[in-house]
């Protein structure tokens, strides 16, 4: 029979050979994998095999193409033979006693023709942003070495969690052809990630991983192979009782390292963050929590951030070609100008969510590498007057969460101070408050309260409640269990607070037990600090902020606990390449709106220190972190301008003035002081600052000389070449040098605090402050501040004053002044279209 046109044009078969492996969940097949091959759909093929035996409790563990790059095919016989060669048991036919990682390793070896050490089977490439981080850092290193072959360049990765800092840092080391890499951290718990990434990915086959836990002798490592040594600052900075480097660490100081990586680098932020996170715990527990999470020597190392960061070799006597700093919240390092723009790679929450949206738009049918990372939403609620009245504080009567949830007692004896009001709050968050019910009937709307809105309830199945202290956690558990709270009896409330909950990760098992698989249970984790760092509980989808937090770093470190991905890989057991995202978004609920929005605005501005217009920085953040605010009647979305208005106008003038009392506005490092001392006009200018002469003659020269003396004595101390007399001298010199530097800093700050008074008296809003000072109101400036325009201009040029932070302070002052007047129906400058900052003009929105 002749062929038809359809026969001739028959499409090419799409079958591709595939290697697969599956397991059966029963005692007889424990630890075994069935390894086979097919050109058909793997799920269908496996179902056919198991159909006659009526086996349904199977799981497909592996489904991969069987082709090599040269087009040849890997057979299942080859895979099993390779496993047997490695010593794995073949108890029956196609069954092997091995792990999935073992099969993946053998497949990679057969595909590449190279033997792998350990279980190097991961082959995923770097994502776009990871490649950019490596290229940008490498280019900077090369440019510095081109200028000065002896330079030791420093680079910062400001990258949020789940960027893949460990994997990407290793890729940088590989591009540098580094043979000796030293990883140091204040958080020893991160070691697992560093070891796993090195030992599982094919790109680092042959690399050696060492740490204190390793059996290998680090002094006998193979010199031809790259080596990574992981250590904590606690160990590295530790000295014996004679003040000398520990004998076991001497070899580290003799190695010429190619790259030193400082992981989790938030020198200035860490100490305060640690204290704030755990301050709700009992003092003894807080110390233990901090000690487990952070290096106990943190206070010592953090003693003087400016001196610490000026020269790494001063506090860590090692030699290296380059430094890499990794952090998710390096706000202080960014704010102090420790790293300039070309030394920083940024990958923030905003970048991550933007990449997620862009990939979905451009590749709608493909697996999204960012798809499992939830978008955060912030919902704030203004409490009714009867609750505000019992717990308001400050000039603007902000709702004081610590006071509202204050409690006494432990265990069954714990009780809230304002128990009736807390009960009312519980009724409010489940939409059962009588006054709100009447309002809802009048307006015809029902605001989305956390435990009442059907859209929110699924995200509250497993939530984290962050309370002020241990007593509050126990009191909340007791109140939820009372007879009238039948709604809450469906939730298993776990108290993760106090000594009874255990220290660090010891507090995690009860939470895991309460959550189980996450589908058939409901839980509330009550904590005042525990489980807010270094813990991933994927089922947590919401956090209720029920305590005051001062710093945005702490606030978002706690908030990001609920941004962990929750996905089911291979959801149907028949496709290991499929995943189902169970948590596309996550929620932060806050009941002190002004404080919450202030944290959000400071976080957004902190993420973009080089953005001259703070509103743009906040707008960028809230485009992927939408904010809804309930004002007591309606729930509305707040834009960046609204957030700044509430954050600024909801604060007191006293708090606002603190921006002009900040040490960030002035620079008193040795380089700056040296520039002043070398300039006669600058010396005359600073001497005209009020109170300067009371510091004594030659104050700047004294500070610089004492700083050099301290540096010299510290060098002796590190080498063990210091006498007891010199040790006492070091302590005295260091104390005096820091004291005098602080006095100079205070005088410069005192001058800066005169600038708001000048701003208040001048009416030129559209001009930059610099122009107003130098061109329009020079006489007024002299009268208010005591310095001439020429004096001030010279000190700004010498970087005595930090103009970037002045821009932020001017912006806050002008916005606050205008917002305050607008509440009384006054628009102070109705025709104004632009705001003049210190040396920048921004559009008024």
Steps between C-alpha positions, in 0.01 A plus 500: 500500500657832396584753769273798543619856550416463870719190519787678329471803726452300818652688796827374642447291816574702815617208712825558691681237702478564874657350810268465796504372856215433740456381857228299672398596851502169687737302720609264219626787284651718774810681365457356147454675166377339177703639208368471145479669161222576253417712197143549618343708774673390820188524717303283259783246472531463879124464544503221242777316685326520837141458381497119500630491859246766602777712657401863554738613776783587261683825433694595187828643631683567172396583143785632284606495132732209419702681230861606527616824339653301209160344426576154639256339745553402862329168576357384830752211490786752498351684796462181704846375402656832605322479836617142551857608421470756779401220740121542511296181541284360218264268696261422212478567128471878447491595867797674663558576869611864473376858536362734235818712531709191418302440180527867402876494558545194277281657229714814503817288476362302205382820332833686535748214501653630824513328838359706786608508861228476764151561357573774246185465294340847493544663158280810520658817357519842665193719471534832319545706818757255635704534180476878531628487860799289396582715194461831684715386792768345280518810280543719808778280638680503164470879469651550846785261429564679169543825696705342777610136486534496880149635566263288711156589358179466705153435354154472659207286389183651646289194426187379679451142611464239226715696255743206512795685655704185575469347152568836332799576724653167393439595136688826561789305656503271196508793258791647700673160476534515875672206667461612860164636621429590864135540609440675833170573673346618825231231451661153509161337428533591130779244450268235355416719200867568425588129514196376306542743210866409459451124522187463285561715191704372205668840455697440821598139444843440650479795739579428864281617787650540848386632837545427869261206448716345225706190569768610251815672624487848343880524502521201261248602236569440131653820369394448138129486583289799611429506873216668690542540875196599704547659841321723747630830631455351844771246425718718278511792742541282804828529691660279760547619856825675401324705232652303211331347196376149579759242395249310286436815294860603434502330158208722389708811558790354302291435185483763223127491430362586156159603631358563847120494524322663796158335512203670669691827525293751698765612749315803631148363460558159655557594859187715520293255293598212728409696810168619361388163368556323830429782746160348579666189640629466855849648527671162541308350207564807284874464557490130410288567188736775388804285575362212293394717208788748499866494588543568875797727420275727293510784753881497498523509123226756467666737744575764240341455159706772333832362618390143427402564143790729415748216475399137526855389570494704822256260662566183298874442442481315168620570149265485203466628144138613544205521740134420427229607747157332500192634675124521472469819708824700480322829569771644722776404257301671223408805708851570626643498149729213593451373143458731202251428224743313274584266791141383557276247327135526608238226487208604715148372562384746233751368245390143574129572456562708188693209348216264594240719325718558194577130452130408528412764242768396251475123554136428593518124444841433655607415854582827677825483704362776726144366505520341845606825672182656644412866462453670837196712589481731802159559661477755780202559730409808702362379831174646641520777758414275795814295431721799416413661831660223708825484307600825336839661534703782355412846379268362232338234718627209294356161590762344730497128424733414788268668750182361345630140513682537833454202731622342821561142606623187323318189382146452629536807727576743216238769438475821297495831686225620262330163461155632405650725231714217359183288485336782304799502266459124443136567410604780264749293300231239433246768402278456808530843664148641558584862413659394171200284415269804527738710284513224241120493478496879448767503231410171336862393508691246706871583547743209468589410858761224521296212642168589336566568133473186284786626281733533800402195706700247293815707567428493874482123525856512638605840635770653718395742777790721610429614860690727743624246757476151647209589732298635204556176304371286790213742568392482135506119503286503815250751360462314169422184697222658711141377458364807320764477226363192325610635161865489611479144633546375144853643507788326679675785684869422558690715750855545366624725780695473822726228637234229474494533119871425467781704349536567127396209279382303805181709478424377147378136548177594687415742218569236234287251692208746527516578128555144377454487123339845514176397328288341771603721793479861617767660717610824663863535607533743792850645531682804631829433317554130452482361146536847344849428359658212314177295487283404205142388566351494152138475623514836680312732265428798727649685794314720750724777634386537860805673647699817444812468286739792462709419195375414149769228479347321797145555380563350158730226626200378699255571216707306245446184710171460315646559153651151484381305194247222549484276195422136439755345269370213289146563638342201328793264553539454126709800388804607709541807277160640598435723802186651647530838677284501813590849623500760219467785753554548874373758750626730774224629731580802716282681755714813549465661154727802542782294642459231231502749214802676648684166500394440141612844381836472678551153354425623147732799539768279655487265200567793263753726674601665171144596401475879558119495522382286795153475349641318196677253729178423688295488179739238361453284810121524528455415133576144616401535866148645482371670815138502614401717797179478702418838652214383720243519221653411165789289372693687228825449313772752591750625242857610565404864561233397748741272683751781537229743614384262772854403594620861518191680631429220744828567672585778740715801420739368762545173315538685172770720651698187580574471129706817552669351805616193311867404485437408135491872409866555591825318426770482768724226365875562485499583129240775546669639811830495311349705217381759751840515674683544166281798405555825696166649394318182606669511841387862542146401396460217751644719774207738440250222579339559838685323781791384285764688695392326819643181351852633546784578262603256226204269565503358144875437501466328840227267369702400193818443701322294763325299227838412346637410845202270565548339160868437575428347843220282357748369246732404784215336689408286201855381451527423871787748534342728758596560862254539787590870519428545130173308538386746768618786280297361210185493711552858624597640157206331329256633759631855470518494120135385470390754759663791316368384163149489648537855633594628153206308352261657752615855418451443126156347561406795720574727207285279272203538736498875421406431139130415569465837675643667190264299275200604709588868464558494126217489245687369196353150462575430134871576523749255638610577854852547368381775264295666773803501731755617246297732273176615658532516881873506590459761775215309663710182486789673681262636765337162569799265474803715579684397180543699180393356167867460402573309822212261449570451129862411577401243768248340264767478228734327748219246570465604863124503442323215322278661235315179410361471852430873511273449197297245696481722809391805296236290322359374832493851649323662204253218457419501871453878508268502199303191612449646847360825356279319248304333780375846598395573140809703418717432195814693581623505139206424265688577179808299594577220253849410622667451838855627541710269718859571608664477156220325306157605375220239484158515339208550737237231445 
